[in-house]
Short mmCIF file of C-alpha atoms and ligand atoms in Angstrom, two decimals:
data_model
loop_
_atom_site.label_atom_id
_atom_site.label_comp_id
_atom_site.label_asym_id
_atom_site.label_seq_id
_atom_site.Cartn_x
_atom_site.Cartn_y
_atom_site.Cartn_z
CA MET A 90 27.13 143.95 30.27
CA SER A 91 29.00 147.40 30.36
CA ASP A 92 32.73 147.35 31.40
CA ASP A 93 32.44 148.61 34.77
CA VAL A 94 35.85 147.46 36.12
CA ALA A 95 39.17 146.60 34.78
CA ILE A 96 42.38 145.29 35.97
CA VAL A 97 45.32 147.65 35.30
CA GLY A 98 48.39 146.03 37.06
CA ILE A 99 49.68 142.44 38.57
CA GLY A 100 52.57 141.74 40.22
CA ILE A 101 53.60 138.44 41.50
CA HIS A 102 55.75 136.85 43.78
CA PRO A 103 57.32 133.63 42.27
CA PHE A 104 55.34 130.47 44.09
CA GLY A 105 57.59 127.59 45.43
CA ARG A 106 58.85 127.32 48.81
CA HIS A 107 61.13 130.30 49.93
CA GLU A 108 63.04 129.98 53.13
CA GLY A 109 63.11 133.20 55.04
CA VAL A 110 60.66 135.25 52.93
CA SER A 111 57.69 135.53 55.37
CA GLY A 112 54.00 135.00 53.33
CA MET A 113 53.44 138.73 54.18
CA GLU A 114 56.60 139.84 52.10
CA GLN A 115 55.62 138.23 49.24
CA GLY A 116 52.15 139.69 49.12
CA ALA A 117 54.06 142.89 49.64
CA ILE A 118 56.61 142.34 46.74
CA ALA A 119 53.36 141.42 44.57
CA ILE A 120 51.84 144.56 45.37
CA ARG A 121 54.99 146.64 44.74
CA LYS A 122 55.41 144.92 41.37
CA ALA A 123 51.48 145.33 40.59
CA CYS A 124 51.87 149.19 41.15
CA GLU A 125 55.01 149.56 38.86
CA ASP A 126 52.96 147.55 36.16
CA ALA A 127 50.02 150.15 36.48
CA GLY A 128 52.68 153.29 36.80
CA ILE A 129 51.65 154.28 40.48
CA SER A 130 52.49 153.99 44.02
CA TRP A 131 51.09 152.70 46.83
CA ASN A 132 49.99 156.41 48.17
CA ASP A 133 47.49 156.43 44.89
CA LEU A 134 45.69 153.54 46.17
CA GLN A 135 42.48 154.18 47.96
CA PHE A 136 41.38 150.62 49.48
CA ALA A 137 42.61 146.95 49.38
CA PHE A 138 41.42 143.80 50.25
CA GLY A 139 43.89 141.19 51.31
CA GLY A 140 43.52 137.35 51.89
CA SER A 141 45.63 135.01 53.38
CA VAL A 142 44.45 131.87 55.65
CA ALA A 143 47.77 130.58 57.29
CA ALA A 144 50.53 133.68 57.03
CA GLY A 145 48.96 136.27 59.32
CA SER A 146 46.54 139.53 58.95
CA PRO A 147 47.28 140.85 55.42
CA ASP A 148 46.35 144.52 56.98
CA HIS A 149 49.40 144.47 59.11
CA MET A 150 51.37 144.77 55.93
CA VAL A 151 50.68 148.93 55.73
CA SER A 152 53.69 148.85 58.19
CA GLN A 153 56.01 147.99 55.55
CA MET A 154 53.95 149.65 52.57
CA GLY A 155 53.33 152.87 53.61
CA LEU A 156 50.51 154.14 56.80
CA THR A 157 48.60 155.98 54.34
CA GLY A 158 45.27 155.50 56.32
CA LEU A 159 43.69 153.77 53.25
CA GLN A 160 40.63 151.28 53.88
CA PHE A 161 42.01 147.90 53.91
CA ILE A 162 40.05 145.36 54.75
CA ASN A 163 41.00 141.32 55.35
CA VAL A 164 39.22 138.37 53.75
CA VAL A 165 39.23 134.59 54.82
CA ASN A 166 37.14 132.17 52.96
CA GLY A 167 38.60 128.78 52.62
CA CYS A 168 39.93 128.03 49.41
CA ALA A 169 38.39 130.76 47.69
CA THR A 170 40.26 133.23 49.79
CA GLY A 171 42.15 134.90 47.29
CA GLY A 172 38.97 134.87 44.70
CA SER A 173 37.02 136.67 47.24
CA ALA A 174 39.43 139.19 47.97
CA LEU A 175 38.94 139.90 44.28
CA ILE A 176 35.25 139.94 44.22
CA SER A 177 35.15 142.20 47.01
CA THR A 178 37.57 144.63 45.04
CA PHE A 179 35.50 144.28 41.90
CA ASN A 180 32.35 145.10 43.96
CA THR A 181 33.51 148.23 45.87
CA ILE A 182 34.68 149.81 42.23
CA LYS A 183 31.08 148.66 41.14
CA SER A 184 29.52 150.19 43.56
CA GLY A 185 30.94 153.87 42.75
CA ALA A 186 32.42 153.83 46.58
CA TYR A 187 36.33 154.02 45.09
CA ASP A 188 37.96 154.16 41.69
CA LEU A 189 41.29 152.51 42.60
CA GLY A 190 42.06 149.64 44.60
CA VAL A 191 44.31 146.42 45.14
CA ALA A 192 43.34 143.00 45.48
CA VAL A 193 46.21 140.63 47.08
CA GLY A 194 46.55 137.48 48.19
CA PHE A 195 49.49 135.32 49.77
CA ASP A 196 50.00 132.53 51.67
CA LYS A 197 53.03 130.26 53.62
CA HIS A 198 52.00 126.43 54.41
CA GLU A 199 53.78 123.74 56.21
CA ARG A 200 55.11 120.87 54.08
CA GLY A 201 52.92 117.96 53.44
CA ALA A 202 48.78 117.47 53.13
CA PHE A 203 47.30 120.29 54.98
CA ARG A 204 46.58 119.39 58.43
CA VAL A 205 42.89 119.66 59.63
CA GLN A 206 41.82 119.35 63.08
CA THR A 207 38.05 119.42 63.44
CA GLY A 208 37.70 118.36 67.19
CA LYS A 209 35.25 120.37 69.07
CA GLN A 210 36.97 121.92 72.34
CA GLY A 211 37.39 119.54 75.22
CA GLU A 212 36.62 116.45 73.11
CA ARG A 213 38.79 114.16 71.37
CA ASP A 214 39.08 114.81 67.87
CA TRP A 215 37.62 111.61 66.34
CA TYR A 216 37.25 112.33 62.83
CA GLY A 217 40.95 113.42 62.22
CA GLY A 218 41.64 110.96 64.99
CA SER A 219 40.48 108.03 62.84
CA GLY A 220 42.66 108.79 59.94
CA MET A 221 39.70 110.91 57.93
CA ALA A 222 39.57 114.53 57.62
CA LEU A 223 42.32 114.48 54.60
CA THR A 224 41.37 116.93 51.57
CA THR A 225 43.22 113.78 49.64
CA GLN A 226 40.72 111.22 50.37
CA PHE A 227 37.93 113.44 49.10
CA PHE A 228 39.68 114.16 45.83
CA GLY A 229 40.50 110.39 45.22
CA MET A 230 37.20 109.32 46.01
CA LYS A 231 35.15 111.78 44.01
CA ILE A 232 37.33 110.83 41.10
CA ASN A 233 37.51 107.18 41.69
CA LYS A 234 33.71 107.13 41.31
CA TYR A 235 33.82 109.81 38.46
CA MET A 236 35.93 107.11 36.36
CA GLU A 237 33.52 104.52 37.39
CA ASP A 238 30.51 106.55 36.49
CA TYR A 239 31.87 108.12 32.89
CA GLY A 240 34.65 106.05 31.89
CA ILE A 241 37.63 108.09 32.98
CA THR A 242 40.91 106.09 32.52
CA GLN A 243 44.28 106.50 34.95
CA SER A 244 45.78 107.36 31.63
CA SER A 245 44.02 110.66 31.04
CA LEU A 246 44.75 111.66 35.06
CA ALA A 247 48.28 111.36 33.83
CA LYS A 248 47.93 113.33 30.74
CA VAL A 249 46.58 116.33 32.72
CA ALA A 250 49.88 115.98 35.33
CA SER A 251 51.90 115.87 32.27
CA LYS A 252 50.61 118.81 30.56
CA ALA A 253 50.84 120.59 33.92
CA PHE A 254 54.33 120.32 34.39
CA ARG A 255 54.81 120.67 30.90
CA ASN A 256 53.47 124.20 31.04
CA GLY A 257 55.15 124.69 34.20
CA SER A 258 58.71 124.38 32.31
CA LYS A 259 57.81 127.35 30.26
CA ASN A 260 56.50 129.59 33.34
CA GLU A 261 59.59 131.24 35.28
CA ASN A 262 57.25 131.93 38.55
CA ALA A 263 56.09 128.19 39.03
CA TRP A 264 57.32 125.97 41.74
CA ARG A 265 57.70 122.69 39.83
CA ARG A 266 59.42 123.34 36.29
CA GLN A 267 60.80 119.90 35.36
CA ALA A 268 58.42 118.14 32.58
CA PHE A 269 57.09 114.55 33.29
CA GLY A 270 55.90 112.17 31.08
CA GLU A 271 52.79 110.12 31.87
CA GLU A 272 54.99 106.96 32.67
CA GLU A 273 56.58 108.93 35.45
CA VAL A 274 53.27 110.16 37.22
CA LEU A 275 51.95 106.92 36.97
CA GLN A 276 54.72 105.30 38.56
CA SER A 277 54.78 107.58 41.25
CA GLN A 278 53.89 106.80 44.87
CA MET A 279 49.95 105.45 44.84
CA LEU A 280 48.78 108.39 47.71
CA SER A 281 45.12 108.24 47.70
CA TYR A 282 43.96 105.52 44.83
CA PRO A 283 43.56 105.95 42.24
CA LEU A 284 45.75 109.11 42.58
CA THR A 285 49.39 109.02 42.78
CA GLN A 286 52.39 111.87 44.20
CA TYR A 287 52.59 113.91 40.74
CA MET A 288 48.62 113.84 40.23
CA PHE A 289 48.45 116.06 43.40
CA CYS A 290 49.41 119.71 43.66
CA SER A 291 51.49 120.58 47.50
CA PRO A 292 50.40 123.23 49.79
CA GLY A 293 52.94 125.97 49.14
CA GLU A 294 53.88 129.88 49.10
CA GLY A 295 53.43 132.80 47.23
CA GLY A 296 51.64 136.22 46.22
CA VAL A 297 49.72 137.65 43.97
CA ALA A 298 48.30 141.26 43.66
CA LEU A 299 45.87 142.56 41.21
CA VAL A 300 45.33 146.54 40.73
CA LEU A 301 41.42 147.49 39.64
CA ALA A 302 40.44 150.41 38.49
CA ARG A 303 36.76 152.00 37.04
CA ALA A 304 37.05 151.00 33.51
CA ASP A 305 36.29 154.60 31.93
CA LYS A 306 39.90 155.41 33.77
CA ALA A 307 41.73 152.62 32.78
CA HIS A 308 43.52 153.92 30.31
CA GLN A 309 45.45 156.48 32.80
CA TYR A 310 47.13 153.37 34.06
CA THR A 311 47.85 150.83 30.95
CA ASP A 312 47.03 151.04 27.30
CA LYS A 313 45.76 147.36 27.61
CA PRO A 314 43.14 147.12 30.23
CA ILE A 315 41.63 143.97 30.98
CA PHE A 316 37.97 143.84 31.79
CA LEU A 317 36.32 141.82 34.58
CA LYS A 318 33.01 140.83 33.24
CA SER A 319 32.47 139.06 36.38
CA ALA A 320 33.22 137.47 39.83
CA VAL A 321 31.28 134.59 41.35
CA VAL A 322 31.57 133.02 44.46
CA ARG A 323 29.16 130.11 45.92
CA SER A 324 28.89 128.32 49.08
CA ARG A 325 27.50 124.71 48.67
CA LYS A 326 23.91 123.40 48.60
CA TYR A 327 22.08 120.36 50.62
CA GLY A 328 22.90 117.17 48.91
CA SER A 329 26.43 118.05 46.81
CA PHE A 330 29.54 115.64 47.83
CA GLU A 331 32.10 117.98 49.59
CA VAL A 332 35.29 117.95 51.44
CA LEU A 333 35.86 116.81 54.97
CA ALA A 334 32.15 115.78 54.97
CA PRO A 335 31.66 113.11 57.99
CA SER A 336 28.25 112.37 56.14
CA LEU A 337 26.46 113.21 52.92
CA ALA A 338 22.76 113.35 52.38
CA LEU A 339 20.80 110.48 50.42
CA ASP A 340 19.97 113.17 47.86
CA TYR A 341 22.70 114.14 45.15
CA ALA A 342 23.13 117.82 44.07
CA ASP A 343 25.30 119.71 41.94
CA GLY A 344 28.10 121.05 43.73
CA PRO A 345 29.01 125.05 44.11
CA THR A 346 31.54 124.99 41.03
CA VAL A 347 28.33 124.51 38.66
CA ASP A 348 26.44 127.16 40.46
CA ALA A 349 29.45 129.60 40.69
CA SER A 350 29.73 129.27 36.95
CA LYS A 351 26.22 129.43 35.71
CA ALA A 352 26.44 132.94 37.40
CA ALA A 353 29.18 134.08 36.07
CA PHE A 354 28.32 133.09 32.72
CA GLU A 355 24.80 134.64 33.24
CA ALA A 356 26.31 137.80 34.68
CA ALA A 357 28.80 138.25 32.00
CA GLY A 358 26.17 137.56 29.12
CA ILE A 359 28.35 135.07 27.33
CA GLY A 360 28.45 130.95 27.65
CA PRO A 361 31.09 128.59 27.69
CA GLU A 362 31.86 128.72 23.98
CA ASP A 363 32.81 131.96 24.12
CA ILE A 364 35.95 131.20 26.30
CA ASP A 365 39.31 131.01 24.58
CA ILE A 366 41.35 129.93 27.62
CA ALA A 367 40.34 128.24 30.90
CA GLN A 368 42.25 128.26 34.31
CA LEU A 369 40.44 125.41 36.30
CA GLN A 370 41.24 123.94 39.85
CA ASP A 371 43.48 121.47 39.53
CA THR A 372 44.18 120.22 43.19
CA GLU A 373 44.82 117.29 41.43
CA SER A 374 44.61 115.90 38.02
CA GLY A 375 41.35 114.59 38.26
CA ALA A 376 39.86 117.82 39.76
CA GLU A 377 40.70 119.44 36.17
CA ILE A 378 39.28 116.79 34.73
CA MET A 379 35.67 116.97 36.64
CA HIS A 380 35.78 120.80 36.19
CA MET A 381 36.15 120.98 32.58
CA ALA A 382 32.15 119.39 32.89
CA GLU A 383 31.20 120.95 35.90
CA ASN A 384 32.20 124.63 34.24
CA GLY A 385 30.45 123.92 31.49
CA PHE A 386 33.10 123.09 28.80
CA CYS A 387 31.71 119.54 27.50
CA GLU A 388 29.63 116.95 29.00
CA HIS A 389 30.50 114.15 31.71
CA GLY A 390 32.90 111.56 30.21
CA GLU A 391 33.79 113.59 26.83
CA GLN A 392 36.75 114.54 29.11
CA GLU A 393 38.67 111.24 27.50
CA LYS A 394 38.52 112.26 24.09
CA MET A 395 39.46 115.74 24.64
CA LEU A 396 42.58 114.93 26.27
CA ALA A 397 43.38 112.24 23.66
CA ASP A 398 43.10 114.90 20.94
CA GLY A 399 45.11 117.63 23.06
CA GLU A 400 42.37 119.75 23.34
CA THR A 401 43.10 121.37 26.55
CA GLU A 402 46.95 122.08 25.57
CA ILE A 403 48.29 125.64 25.41
CA THR A 404 47.66 124.69 21.28
CA GLY A 405 44.26 123.31 21.34
CA ARG A 406 40.92 124.43 20.78
CA LEU A 407 40.32 125.41 24.79
CA PRO A 408 43.83 125.47 26.47
CA VAL A 409 43.48 124.77 30.43
CA ASN A 410 45.91 125.56 33.15
CA THR A 411 48.57 127.39 30.93
CA ASP A 412 50.65 128.20 33.72
CA GLY A 413 50.98 124.57 34.94
CA GLY A 414 47.88 125.27 37.17
CA CYS A 415 48.18 124.40 40.91
CA LEU A 416 50.11 120.95 39.98
CA ALA A 417 53.08 122.85 38.75
CA ASN A 418 52.55 126.17 41.01
CA GLY A 419 51.45 124.36 43.96
CA GLU A 420 48.22 126.27 46.38
CA PRO A 421 49.33 128.95 48.51
CA VAL A 422 45.42 129.20 49.67
CA GLY A 423 45.28 132.86 49.59
CA ALA A 424 46.75 133.76 46.60
CA SER A 425 45.88 130.69 43.80
CA GLY A 426 42.77 132.21 42.74
CA LEU A 427 44.32 135.35 42.19
CA ARG A 428 47.38 133.67 40.12
CA GLN A 429 44.76 132.12 37.92
CA VAL A 430 43.67 135.87 36.80
CA TYR A 431 47.24 136.98 36.90
CA GLU A 432 48.00 134.44 34.17
CA ASN A 433 45.00 135.19 32.14
CA VAL A 434 45.65 138.62 32.13
CA LEU A 435 49.11 137.98 30.70
CA GLN A 436 47.30 135.81 28.51
CA LEU A 437 44.87 138.46 27.08
CA ARG A 438 47.46 141.05 26.82
CA GLY A 439 49.66 138.96 24.75
CA GLN A 440 52.66 138.79 27.13
CA ALA A 441 52.96 135.39 28.06
CA GLY A 442 55.81 134.45 26.45
CA LYS A 443 57.10 131.13 25.77
CA ARG A 444 53.50 129.61 26.64
CA GLN A 445 51.34 132.19 25.08
CA VAL A 446 48.13 130.84 23.62
CA PRO A 447 48.25 131.85 19.63
CA ASP A 448 45.81 133.83 17.50
CA SER A 449 45.18 136.35 20.62
CA PRO A 450 42.63 135.02 23.07
CA LYS A 451 40.14 137.60 23.90
CA VAL A 452 38.01 135.88 26.69
CA ALA A 453 39.35 133.82 29.70
CA TYR A 454 37.98 132.11 32.45
CA THR A 455 39.39 130.83 36.34
CA HIS A 456 37.71 128.89 39.05
CA VAL A 457 38.71 128.06 42.41
CA TYR A 458 37.36 125.32 44.06
CA GLY A 459 38.00 123.95 48.07
CA ALA A 460 37.52 123.55 51.16
CA PRO A 461 34.62 123.66 52.92
CA GLY A 462 32.94 123.47 49.72
CA ILE A 463 33.10 126.75 48.07
CA SER A 464 33.98 127.61 44.52
CA GLY A 465 35.11 131.21 42.78
CA VAL A 466 34.55 132.09 39.00
CA THR A 467 35.83 135.28 37.26
CA ILE A 468 35.70 135.98 33.23
CA LEU A 469 37.75 138.43 32.03
CA SER A 470 37.84 140.16 28.27
CA ALA A 471 40.20 141.91 26.49
CA MET B 1473 42.10 98.68 81.10
CA GLY B 1474 39.72 97.84 78.59
CA GLN B 1475 38.05 99.28 75.00
CA VAL B 1476 36.72 102.77 74.95
CA SER B 1477 34.77 104.55 72.05
CA ILE B 1478 37.26 107.12 70.15
CA ASN B 1479 34.22 109.99 71.53
CA GLU B 1480 30.89 109.10 73.24
CA ASN B 1481 29.29 111.61 71.87
CA VAL B 1482 29.39 110.57 68.37
CA MET B 1483 29.56 106.39 68.87
CA ASP B 1484 28.86 104.15 71.51
CA LEU B 1485 30.48 100.93 71.77
CA THR B 1486 28.24 97.98 72.44
CA PRO B 1487 28.75 94.27 72.50
CA ASP B 1488 27.37 93.94 68.97
CA GLY B 1489 30.13 96.28 68.24
CA PRO B 1490 30.08 100.34 67.49
CA ARG B 1491 26.77 102.08 67.00
CA LEU B 1492 26.86 105.59 65.47
CA LYS B 1493 24.86 108.58 66.67
CA GLY B 1494 23.04 110.91 64.37
CA MET B 1495 20.68 113.35 63.77
CA ARG B 1496 17.38 113.24 62.39
CA CYS B 1497 15.07 115.82 61.69
CA LYS B 1498 11.30 115.74 63.00
CA GLU B 1499 10.03 118.19 60.57
CA CYS B 1500 11.73 116.60 57.38
CA ASN B 1501 13.42 113.26 58.09
CA ASN B 1502 16.89 114.22 57.00
CA HIS B 1503 19.66 112.81 58.61
CA VAL B 1504 23.02 114.27 59.66
CA PHE B 1505 25.97 112.57 61.65
CA PRO B 1506 27.57 113.22 63.65
CA MET B 1507 24.48 114.89 65.70
CA GLN B 1508 23.85 119.16 65.39
CA SER B 1509 21.61 121.02 66.69
CA GLY B 1510 19.73 122.36 63.22
CA CYS B 1511 18.50 120.79 59.63
CA PRO B 1512 20.53 121.68 56.74
CA LYS B 1513 17.64 120.64 54.30
CA CYS B 1514 14.95 122.89 55.82
CA THR B 1515 16.65 124.69 58.25
CA SER B 1516 14.50 123.67 61.55
CA ASP B 1517 16.17 122.91 64.66
CA ASN B 1518 13.37 120.58 65.50
CA VAL B 1519 15.92 117.42 65.63
CA GLU B 1520 16.50 114.37 67.70
CA GLU B 1521 20.06 111.97 68.07
CA VAL B 1522 18.83 108.60 66.55
CA GLN B 1523 21.28 105.48 66.24
CA LEU B 1524 22.49 105.27 62.61
CA GLY B 1525 22.06 101.45 60.70
CA ASN B 1526 25.05 99.61 61.20
CA LYS B 1527 24.85 98.00 57.50
CA GLY B 1528 24.48 99.31 54.14
CA THR B 1529 26.14 99.79 50.58
CA LEU B 1530 29.87 101.27 49.33
CA TRP B 1531 29.16 104.41 47.16
CA ALA B 1532 32.59 106.00 46.81
CA TRP B 1533 36.08 104.80 48.22
CA THR B 1534 39.87 105.56 48.38
CA ILE B 1535 43.04 103.88 49.74
CA GLN B 1536 44.65 106.07 52.19
CA GLY B 1537 48.49 105.44 51.03
CA PHE B 1538 50.29 107.54 53.41
CA PRO B 1539 50.46 108.32 57.39
CA PRO B 1540 47.92 111.21 58.13
CA LYS B 1541 49.73 113.97 60.07
CA ALA B 1542 49.56 113.28 64.02
CA PRO B 1543 48.19 115.14 65.35
CA PRO B 1544 45.44 115.08 64.93
CA TYR B 1545 45.91 111.24 63.64
CA LEU B 1546 45.78 108.62 66.54
CA GLY B 1547 46.51 105.59 64.55
CA GLU B 1548 50.27 104.74 63.43
CA ALA B 1549 51.88 107.79 61.84
CA ASN B 1550 55.04 106.41 61.43
CA PRO B 1551 55.93 105.73 57.81
CA GLU B 1552 58.18 102.72 58.43
CA LYS B 1553 55.39 101.15 60.03
CA PHE B 1554 52.06 102.50 58.80
CA LYS B 1555 49.94 100.31 56.81
CA ALA B 1556 47.13 101.68 54.35
CA TYR B 1557 43.79 101.40 55.16
CA GLY B 1558 40.25 102.09 52.74
CA VAL B 1559 38.05 104.88 53.48
CA GLY B 1560 34.80 105.41 51.65
CA TYR B 1561 31.23 106.28 52.11
CA ILE B 1562 28.45 104.02 53.08
CA GLU B 1563 25.04 104.47 52.14
CA LEU B 1564 22.78 103.47 54.81
CA PRO B 1565 19.20 102.92 53.81
CA GLY B 1566 16.89 105.61 54.51
CA GLN B 1567 19.27 108.12 56.55
CA LEU B 1568 22.43 108.93 55.20
CA LYS B 1569 26.23 108.55 53.41
CA VAL B 1570 28.30 107.90 56.34
CA GLU B 1571 32.08 108.26 55.79
CA SER B 1572 34.62 105.81 57.31
CA ARG B 1573 37.60 103.69 57.41
CA LEU B 1574 37.42 100.36 55.50
CA THR B 1575 38.96 97.33 56.67
CA ILE B 1576 39.76 96.68 53.10
CA SER B 1577 43.10 98.18 51.77
CA ASP B 1578 43.48 96.31 48.52
CA PRO B 1579 41.74 98.27 45.76
CA THR B 1580 41.01 94.97 43.69
CA GLN B 1581 38.44 94.37 46.52
CA LEU B 1582 36.58 96.90 46.61
CA LYS B 1583 33.23 97.96 44.47
CA SER B 1584 31.06 100.58 44.56
CA GLY B 1585 27.62 99.02 45.65
CA MET B 1586 29.13 96.11 47.72
CA MET B 1587 27.27 95.23 51.28
CA MET B 1588 29.31 96.45 54.29
CA GLU B 1589 28.58 96.18 57.77
CA ILE B 1590 29.90 98.30 60.73
CA VAL B 1591 32.99 96.71 63.15
CA GLY B 1592 34.96 98.34 65.96
CA GLU B 1593 38.86 99.00 64.93
CA ALA B 1594 41.38 99.91 67.94
CA ILE B 1595 43.46 102.91 66.76
CA GLY B 1596 45.67 104.10 69.76
CA GLU B 1597 45.43 104.09 73.45
CA ASP B 1598 43.70 106.98 75.97
CA GLU B 1599 46.03 108.21 78.98
CA ASN B 1600 44.76 105.46 80.94
CA GLY B 1601 46.15 103.04 79.00
CA ASN B 1602 42.55 101.94 77.32
CA GLU B 1603 42.40 100.90 73.94
CA LEU B 1604 40.57 103.74 72.16
CA VAL B 1605 38.14 101.79 68.97
CA THR B 1606 36.58 103.83 66.11
CA PHE B 1607 34.44 102.39 63.46
CA ALA B 1608 35.27 101.25 60.27
CA PHE B 1609 33.10 99.30 57.78
CA ALA B 1610 33.78 95.48 56.38
CA PRO B 1611 32.63 93.64 53.73
CA THR B 1612 29.58 91.15 55.20
CA ASP B 1613 30.58 88.27 53.31
ZN1 ZN C 2913 14.69 118.81 58.13
#
């Protein structure tokens, strides 16, 4: 596949909790940094796609960024909101409509688990009212069943969480920067069996912006363009096991991650064996384990040994969630998928500092999954 | 003052306990809970409301260990008084897997494949002081 689209500028507002800073301001700060990185100004941008689920309409930021009249389109697409803003930016440049644009994602969520209200208007919300409708329950049920089916142990769940916090401690933009050992992870409060508090990420705050350009013009903006080989979003199919489902079909089908992954590899013309580094959705530590297989990086059940051998550590064969993932960064839904891409760009440029993956990684992978059963994948190459 | 269903559109409260109302597709026999107007398997809108079975086997499960946010939760959300409860999917033969509260909250007493049946569980009160009842699944033996 030809190199059509390049990422030429990246910006991030630190993840975490920021009293007195709105989600949109965090998005605006990320854009200013991304423009600076690309050596351009807001005036130069021909279009923007903005994603936020809980922090207002992104296009309202033109009043603080500058009223240049650019095409600004808002995207809301569940947990793939940031990824969808990126895909839209990617496709707009590929189509030839514009040469230079920005994908921005930001969010600011209330504390604690996501509050999901599902009732029809004028009806009692029986689903949330009965104590279901919690995304945490889905993750607990899915990994509990997976551990039973494929022999994954709780120790592996703790290893993933411990790695996330260790990597997060090397990331100045992460929310949780304190390393925790496996034992501390296992001893924290049991939230949704078999998952403890430190195995779960929290809804949080943050913003990320990525400036994209036509690949043949990329060198005007950067001497290290990173090429976006594919960007794909897939929704669920009949029979898949998804978050927030009052019922499931008797038939069983693969989830949207498997479909998105296959489509992304096909579009990029490469396979899982070609990937040097991966950022995989880790809403909780079991999700990272399941997503290793669902994205094609191993067979179901092989994760137990891979984790024991340290294969997904920064120095391992396939480093996973090198910036600490959702576990260390929290999950501001609109920004989360873009954070993964931001990290991969840093790694491919060789600018990841203390957490730099050795031996100049060349090809990098991102994956988001979330409500209501949606998945987004990107593949980048240096 | 008596017991009322948490929502009569999804659950009837009968003398034999709660009975769930689902959708059956007349074209492909697919089932969905709760009732909806179209079939996600074959895309037909030729569907009818049916009563779902009251027994099945446990397919996947977890334990809810912290109080859900209220709203929407109608049960005890005070962390001091909250009691953990099970949540799982029960496979109802020939129909679907339904998500439900479980009466068991001890992980050592839950196992995939165990037989379970539907029972009523009081969750709160309505504006008239009636006890609101939702559904849960309990082991059959
Ligand atoms: Zn049908």
